PDB file of C-alpha atoms in Angstrom:
ATOM      1  CA  ARG A  15      10.143  12.053  25.050  1.00 37.00           C
ATOM      2  CA  GLY A  16       6.749  11.168  26.458  1.00 43.00           C
ATOM      3  CA  ALA A  17       5.544  10.027  23.018  1.00 48.00           C
ATOM      4  CA  LEU A  18       2.706   7.512  22.805  1.00 49.00           C
ATOM      5  CA  CYS A  19       2.360   5.595  19.545  1.00 48.00           C
ATOM      6  CA  GLN A  20      -1.153   4.535  18.561  1.00 51.00           C
ATOM      7  CA  PHE A  21      -1.542   2.587  15.334  1.00 51.00           C
ATOM      8  CA  VAL A  22      -4.859   3.517  13.767  1.00 55.00           C
ATOM      9  CA  LYS A  23      -6.153   0.948  11.235  1.00 51.00           C
ATOM     10  CA  ASP A  24      -8.677   1.824   8.540  1.00 60.00           C
ATOM     11  CA  ARG A  25     -12.062   0.153   9.075  1.00 59.00           C
ATOM     12  CA  ASN A  26     -12.872   0.252   5.445  1.00 61.00           C
ATOM     13  CA  HIS A  27      -9.940  -1.858   4.307  1.00 60.00           C
ATOM     14  CA  ASP A  28      -8.781  -3.881   7.266  1.00 60.00           C
ATOM     15  CA  SER A  29     -12.051  -5.811   7.624  1.00 61.00           C
ATOM     16  CA  LEU A  30     -11.747  -9.484   6.759  1.00 62.00           C
ATOM     17  CA  SER A  31      -7.991  -9.079   7.095  1.00 72.00           C
ATOM     18  CA  ASP A  32      -5.742 -12.127   7.448  1.00 76.00           C
ATOM     19  CA  LEU A  33      -2.677 -11.461   9.582  1.00 83.00           C
ATOM     20  CA  ARG A  34      -0.985 -14.527   8.141  1.00 85.00           C
ATOM     21  CA  HIS A  35      -0.804 -12.775   4.806  1.00 87.00           C
ATOM     22  CA  THR A  36      -0.469  -9.150   5.977  1.00 91.00           C
ATOM     23  CA  ARG A  37       2.529  -7.276   4.548  1.00 93.00           C
ATOM     24  CA  ALA A  38       3.815  -3.815   5.380  1.00 93.00           C
ATOM     25  CA  ALA A  39       6.715  -1.531   4.511  1.00 94.00           C
ATOM     26  CA  PHE A  40       7.920   2.028   5.238  1.00 92.00           C
ATOM     27  CA  VAL A  41       8.207   4.314   2.236  1.00 93.00           C
ATOM     28  CA  SER A  42       9.531   7.078   4.622  1.00 91.00           C
ATOM     29  CA  PRO A  43       9.386   7.791   8.344  1.00 89.00           C
ATOM     30  CA  ASP A  44       5.996   9.388   7.718  1.00 89.00           C
ATOM     31  CA  CYS A  45       4.537   7.008   5.192  1.00 92.00           C
ATOM     32  CA  LEU A  46       3.523   3.392   5.683  1.00 92.00           C
ATOM     33  CA  VAL A  47       2.062   0.986   3.128  1.00 94.00           C
ATOM     34  CA  VAL A  48       0.038  -2.074   4.276  1.00 93.00           C
ATOM     35  CA  SER A  49      -1.694  -4.985   2.595  1.00 93.00           C
ATOM     36  CA  TRP A  50      -4.057  -6.485   5.096  1.00 91.00           C
ATOM     37  CA  GLY A  51      -3.887  -9.978   3.479  1.00 89.00           C
ATOM     38  CA  ARG A  52      -7.237  -9.807   1.749  1.00 87.00           C
ATOM     39  CA  GLY A  53      -7.847 -11.624  -1.496  1.00 87.00           C
ATOM     40  CA  ASP A  54      -8.731  -8.447  -3.393  1.00 89.00           C
ATOM     41  CA  GLY A  55      -5.066  -7.415  -3.284  1.00 91.00           C
ATOM     42  CA  PHE A  56      -5.596  -3.819  -2.145  1.00 92.00           C
ATOM     43  CA  VAL A  57      -2.748  -1.912  -0.605  1.00 94.00           C
ATOM     44  CA  VAL A  58      -3.519   1.008   1.773  1.00 92.00           C
ATOM     45  CA  ILE A  59      -1.208   3.972   2.173  1.00 93.00           C
ATOM     46  CA  TYR A  60      -1.049   5.612   5.603  1.00 91.00           C
ATOM     47  CA  ARG A  61       0.422   8.970   6.570  1.00 89.00           C
ATOM     48  CA  ARG A  62       1.727   9.653  10.133  1.00 86.00           C
ATOM     49  CA  VAL A  63      -0.110  12.224  12.143  1.00 82.00           C
ATOM     50  CA  GLN A  64       0.694  13.772  15.525  1.00 76.00           C
ATOM     51  CA  GLN A  65      -1.543  15.331  18.126  1.00 70.00           C
ATOM     52  CA  GLN A  66      -1.374  16.292  21.716  1.00 66.00           C
ATOM     53  CA  GLY A  67      -2.959  13.739  24.003  1.00 63.00           C
ATOM     54  CA  GLY A  68      -3.772  13.579  27.709  1.00 58.00           C
ATOM     55  CA  VAL A  69      -1.612  14.366  30.664  1.00 57.00           C
ATOM     56  CA  ASN A  70       1.330  11.923  31.072  1.00 58.00           C
ATOM     57  CA  ASN A  71       1.870   9.717  34.068  1.00 59.00           C
ATOM     58  CA  SER A  72       4.101  12.218  35.810  1.00 57.00           C
ATOM     59  CA  GLY A  73       1.005  14.166  36.782  1.00 57.00           C
ATOM     60  CA  ASN A  74       2.380  17.416  35.413  1.00 59.00           C
ATOM     61  CA  LYS A  75      -0.637  19.228  33.824  1.00 59.00           C
ATOM     62  CA  ASN A  76       1.663  21.271  31.566  1.00 60.00           C
ATOM     63  CA  GLU A  77       3.268  18.154  30.111  1.00 64.00           C
ATOM     64  CA  ARG A  78       1.170  16.061  27.743  1.00 63.00           C
ATOM     65  CA  ASN A  79       1.744  12.920  25.734  1.00 70.00           C
ATOM     66  CA  LEU A  80       2.432  13.269  22.034  1.00 71.00           C
ATOM     67  CA  GLN A  81       0.096  10.795  20.362  1.00 76.00           C
ATOM     68  CA  VAL A  82       1.349   9.391  16.997  1.00 78.00           C
ATOM     69  CA  GLY A  83      -1.140   7.691  14.712  1.00 81.00           C
ATOM     70  CA  TRP A  84      -1.640   6.726  11.063  1.00 85.00           C
ATOM     71  CA  ASN A  85      -4.333   8.027   8.747  1.00 85.00           C
ATOM     72  CA  ALA A  86      -5.266   6.280   5.473  1.00 88.00           C
ATOM     73  CA  VAL A  87      -4.755   8.672   2.576  1.00 89.00           C
ATOM     74  CA  ALA A  88      -4.901   6.477  -0.570  1.00 91.00           C
ATOM     75  CA  VAL A  89      -5.202   2.906  -1.834  1.00 93.00           C
ATOM     76  CA  ILE A  90      -3.612   0.887  -4.636  1.00 95.00           C
ATOM     77  CA  ALA A  91      -5.804  -1.666  -6.400  1.00 94.00           C
ATOM     78  CA  PRO A  92      -4.528  -4.373  -8.742  1.00 94.00           C
ATOM     79  CA  THR A  93      -4.375  -3.158 -12.373  1.00 93.00           C
ATOM     80  CA  ASP A  94      -6.927  -4.341 -14.866  1.00 91.00           C
ATOM     81  CA  GLU A  95      -4.248  -6.345 -16.707  1.00 89.00           C
ATOM     82  CA  VAL A  96      -3.366  -8.267 -13.520  1.00 88.00           C
ATOM     83  CA  ALA A  97      -7.003  -8.893 -12.566  1.00 87.00           C
ATOM     84  CA  ASN A  98      -7.930 -10.020 -16.101  1.00 85.00           C
ATOM     85  CA  GLU A  99      -4.982 -12.395 -16.273  1.00 83.00           C
ATOM     86  CA  GLY A 100      -5.957 -13.792 -12.886  1.00 81.00           C
ATOM     87  CA  LEU A 101      -9.517 -14.414 -14.195  1.00 79.00           C
ATOM     88  CA  ASN A 102      -8.210 -16.117 -17.337  1.00 76.00           C
ATOM     89  CA  SER A 103      -5.906 -18.423 -15.390  1.00 72.00           C
ATOM     90  CA  MET A 104      -8.686 -19.610 -13.041  1.00 67.00           C
ATOM     91  CA  THR A 105     -10.173 -23.040 -13.438  1.00 62.00           C
ATOM     92  CA  PRO A 106     -13.801 -22.508 -14.352  1.00 59.00           C
ATOM     93  CA  SER A 107     -16.300 -23.713 -11.817  1.00 59.00           C
ATOM     94  CA  PRO A 108     -18.860 -26.201 -13.198  1.00 57.00           C
ATOM     95  CA  TYR A 109     -21.441 -24.830 -10.849  1.00 56.00           C
ATOM     96  CA  ALA A 110     -21.172 -21.156 -11.857  1.00 56.00           C
ATOM     97  CA  SER A 111     -23.287 -19.662 -14.599  1.00 54.00           C
ATOM     98  CA  VAL A 112     -21.399 -18.137 -17.573  1.00 49.00           C
ATOM     99  CA  ASP A 113     -22.835 -14.661 -17.048  1.00 53.00           C
ATOM    100  CA  ASN A 114     -22.333 -14.531 -13.306  1.00 64.00           C
ATOM    101  CA  GLU A 115     -19.544 -11.957 -13.133  1.00 63.00           C
ATOM    102  CA  GLN A 116     -19.903 -11.363  -9.424  1.00 66.00           C
ATOM    103  CA  ARG A 117     -19.324 -15.025  -8.680  1.00 68.00           C
ATOM    104  CA  GLU A 118     -16.206 -15.019 -10.901  1.00 69.00           C
ATOM    105  CA  VAL A 119     -14.790 -12.018  -9.014  1.00 71.00           C
ATOM    106  CA  ALA A 120     -15.499 -13.684  -5.636  1.00 74.00           C
ATOM    107  CA  SER A 121     -13.784 -16.873  -6.788  1.00 78.00           C
ATOM    108  CA  LEU A 122     -10.772 -14.777  -7.946  1.00 79.00           C
ATOM    109  CA  PHE A 123     -10.444 -13.206  -4.523  1.00 78.00           C
ATOM    110  CA  GLU A 124     -10.823 -16.580  -2.775  1.00 79.00           C
ATOM    111  CA  SER A 125      -8.296 -18.375  -4.965  1.00 78.00           C
ATOM    112  CA  GLY A 126      -5.591 -15.828  -4.019  1.00 81.00           C
ATOM    113  CA  PRO A 127      -3.686 -14.821  -7.193  1.00 86.00           C
ATOM    114  CA  LEU A 128      -4.089 -11.125  -6.359  1.00 87.00           C
ATOM    115  CA  ARG A 129      -2.898 -11.547  -2.760  1.00 90.00           C
ATOM    116  CA  VAL A 130       0.144  -9.343  -1.976  1.00 93.00           C
ATOM    117  CA  THR A 131       3.225 -11.348  -1.006  1.00 92.00           C
ATOM    118  CA  ASP A 132       5.763  -8.512  -0.621  1.00 93.00           C
ATOM    119  CA  LEU A 133       6.046  -4.662  -0.731  1.00 95.00           C
ATOM    120  CA  THR A 134       9.360  -3.099  -1.651  1.00 94.00           C
ATOM    121  CA  PRO A 135       9.711   0.707  -1.697  1.00 94.00           C
ATOM    122  CA  MET A 136      12.416   2.138  -3.940  1.00 91.00           C
ATOM    123  CA  ILE A 137      13.612   5.784  -3.411  1.00 88.00           C
ATOM    124  CA  VAL A 138      15.466   7.443  -6.230  1.00 83.00           C
ATOM    125  CA  LYS A 139      17.324  10.746  -5.950  1.00 78.00           C
ATOM    126  CA  ASN A 140      16.821  13.318  -8.708  1.00 72.00           C
ATOM    127  CA  ASN A 141      19.963  15.449  -9.086  1.00 69.00           C
ATOM    128  CA  SER A 142      18.517  17.649 -11.778  1.00 63.00           C
ATOM    129  CA  THR A 143      16.445  19.832  -9.370  1.00 61.00           C
ATOM    130  CA  ASN A 144      17.153  21.790  -6.214  1.00 64.00           C
ATOM    131  CA  ASP A 145      13.502  21.588  -5.079  1.00 62.00           C
ATOM    132  CA  ARG A 146      13.535  19.355  -2.003  1.00 60.00           C
ATOM    133  CA  ASP A 147       9.897  18.375  -2.737  1.00 56.00           C
ATOM    134  CA  LEU A 148      10.993  16.966  -6.124  1.00 62.00           C
ATOM    135  CA  SER A 149      14.532  15.847  -5.361  1.00 72.00           C
ATOM    136  CA  MET A 150      13.417  12.371  -4.425  1.00 82.00           C
ATOM    137  CA  SER A 151      11.027   9.955  -6.176  1.00 88.00           C
ATOM    138  CA  ALA A 152       9.361   6.860  -4.720  1.00 92.00           C
ATOM    139  CA  ILE A 153       8.215   3.742  -6.508  1.00 93.00           C
ATOM    140  CA  LEU A 154       6.490   0.835  -4.730  1.00 95.00           C
ATOM    141  CA  ALA A 155       7.113  -2.615  -6.067  1.00 95.00           C
ATOM    142  CA  ILE A 156       4.212  -4.992  -5.293  1.00 95.00           C
ATOM    143  CA  SER A 157       4.472  -8.751  -5.840  1.00 92.00           C
ATOM    144  CA  ARG A 158       1.359 -10.916  -6.035  1.00 91.00           C
ATOM    145  CA  LEU A 159       0.934 -14.606  -5.443  1.00 87.00           C
ATOM    146  CA  GLY A 160      -0.247 -15.393  -8.914  1.00 85.00           C
ATOM    147  CA  GLY A 161       3.048 -14.318 -10.552  1.00 87.00           C
ATOM    148  CA  TYR A 162       2.638 -10.586 -11.060  1.00 90.00           C
ATOM    149  CA  ILE A 163       4.794  -7.559 -10.182  1.00 91.00           C
ATOM    150  CA  GLU A 164       3.536  -3.956 -10.299  1.00 94.00           C
ATOM    151  CA  LEU A 165       5.644  -0.835 -10.102  1.00 95.00           C
ATOM    152  CA  VAL A 166       3.525   2.046  -8.729  1.00 96.00           C
ATOM    153  CA  PRO A 167       4.893   5.635  -8.520  1.00 94.00           C
ATOM    154  CA  ILE A 168       3.974   7.225  -5.211  1.00 94.00           C
ATOM    155  CA  PRO A 169       3.285  10.971  -5.457  1.00 91.00           C
ATOM    156  CA  ASN A 170       5.603  13.081  -3.288  1.00 89.00           C
ATOM    157  CA  GLN A 171       2.589  14.734  -1.653  1.00 87.00           C
ATOM    158  CA  ILE A 172       1.765  11.395  -0.041  1.00 89.00           C
ATOM    159  CA  TRP A 173       5.120  10.161   1.261  1.00 90.00           C
ATOM    160  CA  SER A 174       7.511  13.120   1.574  1.00 84.00           C
ATOM    161  CA  ARG A 175       7.885  14.688   4.969  1.00 78.00           C
ATOM    162  CA  TYR A 176       8.313  18.076   3.307  1.00 72.00           C
ATOM    163  CA  ALA A 177       4.879  17.928   1.582  1.00 71.00           C
ATOM    164  CA  ARG A 178       1.565  18.519   3.192  1.00 71.00           C
ATOM    165  CA  PRO A 179      -0.345  15.207   3.282  1.00 67.00           C
ATOM    166  CA  PRO A 180      -3.647  15.041   1.408  1.00 68.00           C
ATOM    167  CA  THR A 181      -6.943  14.957   3.365  1.00 70.00           C
ATOM    168  CA  PRO A 182      -9.338  12.827   1.243  1.00 66.00           C
ATOM    169  CA  PRO A 183     -13.024  12.788   2.028  1.00 62.00           C
ATOM    170  CA  LEU A 184     -14.242  10.050   4.387  1.00 56.00           C
ATOM    171  CA  ASN A 185     -14.839   6.743   2.622  1.00 63.00           C
ATOM    172  CA  GLN A 186     -13.466   8.184  -0.641  1.00 78.00           C
ATOM    173  CA  LEU A 187      -9.831   7.354  -0.617  1.00 85.00           C
ATOM    174  CA  PRO A 188      -8.131   7.997  -4.014  1.00 89.00           C
ATOM    175  CA  ASN A 189      -7.034   4.931  -5.976  1.00 92.00           C
ATOM    176  CA  LEU A 190      -3.535   5.545  -7.291  1.00 93.00           C
ATOM    177  CA  THR A 191      -3.863   2.826  -9.862  1.00 93.00           C
ATOM    178  CA  GLY A 192      -6.156   5.123 -11.857  1.00 91.00           C
ATOM    179  CA  MET A 193      -4.038   8.246 -11.246  1.00 91.00           C
ATOM    180  CA  VAL A 194      -0.474   7.195 -12.082  1.00 92.00           C
ATOM    181  CA  LYS A 195       1.131   5.074 -14.769  1.00 93.00           C
ATOM    182  CA  VAL A 196       1.571   1.606 -13.244  1.00 94.00           C
ATOM    183  CA  THR A 197       3.956  -0.927 -14.894  1.00 93.00           C
ATOM    184  CA  SER A 198       2.699  -4.521 -14.685  1.00 91.00           C
ATOM    185  CA  ILE A 199       5.011  -7.472 -15.169  1.00 88.00           C
ATOM    186  CA  SER A 200       3.872 -11.126 -15.437  1.00 86.00           C
ATOM    187  CA  THR A 201       6.304 -13.881 -14.504  1.00 82.00           C
ATOM    188  CA  GLY A 202       3.925 -16.625 -15.589  1.00 72.00           C
ATOM    189  CA  HIS A 203       6.193 -17.684 -18.424  1.00 72.00           C
ATOM    190  CA  HIS A 204       8.991 -18.488 -15.958  1.00 70.00           C
ATOM    191  CA  HIS A 205       7.377 -19.256 -12.601  1.00 65.00           C
ATOM    192  CA  VAL A 206       4.369 -18.336 -10.463  1.00 65.00           C
ATOM    193  CA  ASP A 207       3.701 -17.920  -6.740  1.00 71.00           C
ATOM    194  CA  ILE A 208       6.076 -15.016  -6.105  1.00 76.00           C
ATOM    195  CA  MET A 209       6.848 -15.045  -2.389  1.00 75.00           C
ATOM    196  CA  ALA A 210       9.306 -12.160  -1.896  1.00 77.00           C
ATOM    197  CA  LEU A 211      10.980  -9.249  -3.659  1.00 79.00           C
ATOM    198  CA  ASP A 212      14.302  -7.519  -3.288  1.00 77.00           C
ATOM    199  CA  ALA A 213      15.807  -4.479  -4.985  1.00 75.00           C
ATOM    200  CA  TYR A 214      19.420  -3.749  -5.820  1.00 72.00           C
ATOM    201  CA  ARG A 215      21.023  -0.393  -6.780  1.00 69.00           C
ATOM    202  CA  THR A 216      23.226  -0.416  -9.853  1.00 67.00           C
ATOM    203  CA  SER A 217      25.224   2.284 -11.555  1.00 64.00           C
ATOM    204  CA  VAL A 218      24.625   2.902 -15.244  1.00 61.00           C
ATOM    205  CA  GLY A 219      27.498   4.550 -17.057  1.00 57.00           C
ATOM    206  CA  SER A 220      26.878   7.245 -19.659  1.00 47.00           C
TER     207      SER A 220
END
């Protein structure tokens, strides 16, 4: 009651964003992942925060709005395997020098193979523990336009409502790609230009 939702974007990662290619998904009610449609393929993880705001419209000084916002807590970059495969599949520019690595990277971002096309969170229940912080695991499936799928484990500290969210230093968001084991899958042998993902739960008999 009386809650005011304010979506707070991250200035470091939503610059040069393209809303046509922006993708977002909820990992949990307190965790949101967003790709702002940039060619570098970064995904930003946000954690919900609440704070008391100003007096609401009723004029009662003892009743204040509850402001809900989102703070960036981590990022996910494309893996080296995906980035290197994107570079190898590019058509070389006749105007670029061979040793101009910066120009190659810029061309990679502009051509779009790293662009995120879908984000699919998968939550798995772990029946082997009674610790509620460890009873659920989250994996984020990321599909990229160039024909790549990455499976990224999300630490419970980031997405679980029972865990205290991290408070990274300003302008130094941790990159989960270098902190967790990411599984990269290429679909280039079958098709490219992945446009969407879906996940199905199946039972595996012992």
